[in-house]
Short mmCIF file of C-alpha atoms in Angstrom, two decimals:
data_model
loop_
_atom_site.label_atom_id
_atom_site.label_comp_id
_atom_site.label_asym_id
_atom_site.label_seq_id
_atom_site.Cartn_x
_atom_site.Cartn_y
_atom_site.Cartn_z
CA GLN A 145 2.29 -14.41 10.98
CA GLN A 146 2.19 -12.12 7.97
CA GLN A 147 -0.15 -9.35 9.77
CA VAL A 148 1.16 -6.35 10.81
CA LYS A 149 -0.79 -4.74 13.94
CA GLN A 150 -1.84 -1.17 14.12
CA SER A 151 -3.03 0.86 17.23
CA PRO A 152 -4.89 2.95 17.81
CA GLN A 153 -7.88 3.26 14.52
CA SER A 154 -8.34 6.73 15.16
CA LEU A 155 -6.57 9.42 17.27
CA ILE A 156 -7.09 13.57 17.32
CA VAL A 157 -4.15 15.79 18.15
CA GLN A 158 -4.21 19.40 18.85
CA LYS A 159 -1.99 21.51 16.98
CA GLY A 160 1.91 21.37 18.01
CA GLY A 161 1.29 18.20 19.92
CA ILE A 162 2.80 14.52 19.55
CA SER A 163 0.80 11.88 17.14
CA ILE A 164 2.17 8.33 18.52
CA ILE A 165 1.12 5.28 15.87
CA ASN A 166 2.15 1.97 17.03
CA CYS A 167 2.69 -1.26 14.35
CA ALA A 168 3.91 -4.88 16.10
CA TYR A 169 4.82 -7.79 13.57
CA GLU A 170 5.06 -11.33 14.23
CA ASN A 171 7.38 -12.54 11.39
CA THR A 172 11.25 -12.23 11.75
CA ALA A 173 11.83 -12.00 8.31
CA PHE A 174 10.38 -9.03 7.34
CA ASP A 175 13.18 -6.52 6.70
CA TYR A 176 11.73 -3.23 5.79
CA PHE A 177 9.33 -0.85 7.53
CA PRO A 178 7.72 1.82 6.12
CA TRP A 179 5.18 4.12 6.98
CA TYR A 180 2.58 5.80 4.12
CA GLN A 181 0.68 8.41 4.51
CA GLN A 182 -3.16 8.57 2.68
CA PHE A 183 -5.39 11.32 2.05
CA PRO A 184 -9.02 11.11 0.58
CA GLY A 185 -9.36 10.08 -2.82
CA LYS A 186 -5.58 9.31 -3.17
CA GLY A 187 -3.18 6.70 -3.36
CA PRO A 188 -1.17 6.03 0.11
CA ALA A 189 2.59 7.85 -0.32
CA LEU A 190 5.37 6.87 0.99
CA LEU A 191 6.51 8.88 4.10
CA ILE A 192 9.69 7.54 5.88
CA ALA A 193 11.23 4.20 6.33
CA ILE A 194 13.53 2.05 8.33
CA ARG A 195 14.93 -1.29 8.00
CA PRO A 196 15.62 -3.45 11.21
CA ASP A 197 19.70 -2.83 10.96
CA VAL A 198 18.73 0.63 13.50
CA SER A 199 16.53 1.79 15.94
CA GLU A 200 15.64 4.87 14.65
CA LYS A 201 14.97 7.40 11.65
CA LYS A 202 14.52 10.80 11.47
CA GLU A 203 12.92 13.00 8.70
CA GLY A 204 11.97 16.90 9.03
CA ARG A 205 8.78 16.10 11.84
CA PHE A 206 8.62 12.39 11.22
CA THR A 207 10.74 9.81 13.12
CA ILE A 208 10.18 6.27 13.03
CA SER A 209 11.10 4.17 16.37
CA PHE A 210 12.19 0.52 15.88
CA ASN A 211 12.35 -2.20 18.50
CA LYS A 212 13.65 -5.36 16.74
CA SER A 213 13.70 -7.47 20.11
CA ALA A 214 9.75 -6.49 20.73
CA LYS A 215 9.27 -6.40 17.24
CA GLN A 216 7.03 -2.84 17.26
CA PHE A 217 8.02 0.08 15.35
CA SER A 218 6.00 3.48 15.72
CA LEU A 219 6.17 6.52 14.08
CA HIS A 220 5.87 10.12 15.94
CA ILE A 221 4.69 13.16 14.15
CA MET A 222 6.35 15.92 16.02
CA ASP A 223 4.77 19.60 16.06
CA SER A 224 1.29 18.17 14.73
CA GLN A 225 -0.24 20.31 11.79
CA PRO A 226 -3.60 20.18 10.43
CA GLY A 227 -1.81 19.44 7.25
CA ASP A 228 -0.67 15.87 8.69
CA SER A 229 -4.43 15.37 8.74
CA ALA A 230 -4.67 12.00 6.50
CA THR A 231 -4.43 7.98 7.08
CA TYR A 232 -1.80 6.93 8.12
CA PHE A 233 0.01 2.86 7.32
CA CYS A 234 2.37 1.05 8.82
CA ALA A 235 3.78 -1.86 6.26
CA ALA A 236 6.32 -4.61 6.34
CA SER A 237 8.03 -6.64 3.59
CA ILE A 238 10.08 -8.90 3.21
CA ARG A 239 13.04 -8.42 0.20
CA ALA A 240 13.13 -12.04 -1.05
CA SER A 241 8.93 -12.18 -1.48
CA SER A 242 8.57 -9.84 -4.29
CA TYR A 243 8.89 -6.92 -1.48
CA LYS A 244 5.58 -6.95 -0.99
CA LEU A 245 4.14 -4.78 1.32
CA ILE A 246 1.91 -5.70 3.51
CA PHE A 247 -0.02 -3.50 5.58
CA GLY A 248 -1.27 -2.35 8.80
CA SER A 249 -5.19 -1.66 9.50
CA GLY A 250 -4.66 2.43 9.15
CA THR A 251 -4.68 4.96 11.70
CA ARG A 252 -7.28 8.00 11.00
CA LEU A 253 -5.10 10.80 12.17
CA LEU A 254 -7.34 14.65 12.88
CA VAL A 255 -4.82 17.51 13.40
CA ARG A 256 -7.40 20.49 15.42
CA PRO A 257 -6.26 23.74 14.67
CA GLU B 294 7.58 14.55 -10.68
CA PRO B 295 6.59 11.26 -12.07
CA GLU B 296 3.13 9.18 -11.59
CA VAL B 297 1.11 6.27 -11.87
CA THR B 298 -1.74 6.67 -13.64
CA GLN B 299 -5.00 4.40 -13.20
CA THR B 300 -8.48 4.83 -15.58
CA PRO B 301 -11.06 5.05 -14.53
CA SER B 302 -11.28 7.06 -11.83
CA HIS B 303 -14.53 5.47 -11.19
CA GLN B 304 -16.47 2.45 -12.66
CA VAL B 305 -20.01 0.86 -11.94
CA THR B 306 -20.43 -2.34 -13.30
CA GLN B 307 -23.63 -4.90 -12.85
CA MET B 308 -22.65 -8.32 -11.12
CA GLY B 309 -21.28 -10.40 -13.57
CA GLN B 310 -20.04 -8.59 -15.93
CA GLU B 311 -15.87 -8.69 -16.76
CA VAL B 312 -13.81 -5.27 -16.14
CA ILE B 313 -10.41 -4.00 -16.84
CA LEU B 314 -8.70 -2.07 -14.79
CA ARG B 315 -5.64 0.28 -16.30
CA CYS B 316 -2.10 1.58 -15.34
CA VAL B 317 0.25 3.53 -16.63
CA PRO B 318 2.94 2.56 -14.36
CA ILE B 319 6.22 5.34 -14.54
CA SER B 320 8.29 4.62 -17.25
CA ASN B 321 11.92 3.10 -15.88
CA HIS B 322 9.81 0.55 -13.02
CA LEU B 323 10.21 -2.60 -13.67
CA TYR B 324 8.32 -3.94 -10.76
CA PHE B 325 4.51 -3.87 -10.52
CA TYR B 326 1.90 -4.09 -8.10
CA TRP B 327 -2.36 -4.47 -7.60
CA TYR B 328 -3.64 -3.79 -4.40
CA ARG B 329 -6.97 -3.32 -3.11
CA GLN B 330 -8.49 -1.33 0.25
CA ILE B 331 -12.33 -2.06 0.48
CA LEU B 332 -14.07 1.10 1.85
CA GLY B 333 -12.69 2.03 5.64
CA GLN B 334 -10.46 -0.84 5.26
CA LYS B 335 -6.68 -1.93 5.37
CA VAL B 336 -4.69 -1.71 1.73
CA GLU B 337 -4.43 -5.40 0.50
CA PHE B 338 -2.29 -7.33 -1.78
CA LEU B 339 -3.25 -8.75 -4.66
CA VAL B 340 -0.24 -9.23 -7.10
CA SER B 341 3.29 -9.12 -7.86
CA PHE B 342 4.44 -8.55 -11.57
CA TYR B 343 8.04 -8.78 -13.33
CA ASN B 344 9.44 -9.72 -16.35
CA ASN B 345 6.29 -9.93 -17.70
CA GLU B 346 5.36 -12.44 -15.33
CA ILE B 347 3.50 -12.52 -11.83
CA SER B 348 5.86 -13.29 -8.87
CA GLU B 349 3.63 -13.43 -6.59
CA LYS B 350 -0.29 -13.26 -5.85
CA SER B 351 -2.27 -13.22 -2.79
CA GLU B 352 -5.02 -15.90 -1.95
CA ILE B 353 -7.45 -13.38 -2.82
CA PHE B 354 -6.17 -13.59 -6.79
CA ASP B 355 -7.75 -16.34 -7.43
CA ASP B 356 -9.23 -17.49 -11.18
CA GLN B 357 -11.26 -14.84 -12.09
CA PHE B 358 -8.33 -12.36 -11.49
CA SER B 359 -6.00 -11.99 -14.24
CA VAL B 360 -2.95 -8.86 -15.10
CA GLU B 361 -0.98 -8.38 -18.36
CA ARG B 362 1.65 -5.79 -19.32
CA PRO B 363 -0.01 -5.77 -23.16
CA ASP B 364 2.35 -3.35 -24.36
CA GLY B 365 5.66 -2.32 -22.51
CA SER B 366 3.61 0.64 -20.82
CA ASN B 367 0.32 -0.43 -19.83
CA PHE B 368 0.16 -2.94 -16.63
CA THR B 369 -4.00 -4.04 -16.28
CA LEU B 370 -6.19 -5.88 -14.04
CA LYS B 371 -8.92 -7.71 -15.35
CA ILE B 372 -11.57 -9.46 -13.68
CA ARG B 373 -13.64 -11.76 -15.69
CA SER B 374 -16.79 -12.10 -13.86
CA THR B 375 -17.44 -9.25 -11.11
CA LYS B 376 -18.93 -10.00 -7.73
CA LEU B 377 -20.45 -7.30 -5.05
CA GLU B 378 -17.67 -8.19 -2.77
CA ASP B 379 -15.02 -7.33 -5.41
CA SER B 380 -16.26 -3.68 -4.74
CA ALA B 381 -13.24 -1.53 -3.91
CA MET B 382 -10.95 0.71 -4.41
CA TYR B 383 -8.07 -1.05 -6.39
CA PHE B 384 -4.76 0.77 -6.46
CA CYS B 385 -1.54 0.32 -8.83
CA ALA B 386 1.86 0.58 -7.68
CA SER B 387 5.53 0.64 -9.51
CA SER B 388 8.61 0.60 -7.95
CA LEU B 389 12.53 0.65 -9.16
CA ARG B 390 14.04 -1.85 -6.73
CA THR B 391 17.85 -0.40 -5.89
CA SER B 392 20.13 -0.75 -2.72
CA GLY B 393 17.92 -3.39 -1.33
CA ALA B 394 14.78 -0.90 -0.61
CA ASN B 395 11.98 -0.98 -2.14
CA VAL B 396 10.04 2.09 -2.63
CA LEU B 397 6.25 1.39 -4.23
CA THR B 398 4.60 4.50 -6.16
CA PHE B 399 1.05 4.41 -5.99
CA GLY B 400 -1.44 5.58 -8.35
CA ALA B 401 -4.73 7.63 -6.84
CA GLY B 402 -6.79 4.17 -7.77
CA SER B 403 -9.67 3.05 -9.74
CA ARG B 404 -13.33 2.90 -7.67
CA LEU B 405 -15.04 -0.20 -8.35
CA THR B 406 -18.37 -0.36 -7.78
CA VAL B 407 -20.55 -3.36 -8.10
CA LEU B 408 -23.91 -3.47 -7.95
#
């Protein structure tokens, strides 16, 4: 119930392509869904987040699509760049539960020049 | 830009030894967290701390673990008697909840190696 399932485990995309990472959850009490980006040797950093009252949020080249009925959300990276190569984690939290984040297993993205 | 600072960046210890990992959260943040990441695996919640007490802890956070905010600026994680399986990267995070959102800012992590 507390799990967030993430796929794929790794992804290779050509520069300029679209990277798509998917996550699914079971617990309908989750009400905040952030994506974190992590570079080697660094801590995760917030990339973009969405609440379940909207179906899409876009910030620059990054878009979250949210499907409440399917309990799924995804990250789309448009015009992927080599600098986007990193590990991406989806997460979910419940505001009434200390806002702790439950992370997905991570996707290692490599964008080839 | 304000950041969360963690020390040490890497600690090697013998099994059974006590370890203290230190964190300086962002100064106006009120909520503090410890997470860990075993090499190549996902980031796991350990504990959250607010108003000088633990607000939630995971099943990983057993009696061997404790947290403290001793002086209003530092936030520490103590592992009383380390085990081999405690080897991981430990991340401190802090947040200032506003308008229903909770943006966690993570530190760069402390890598713990238990031999």
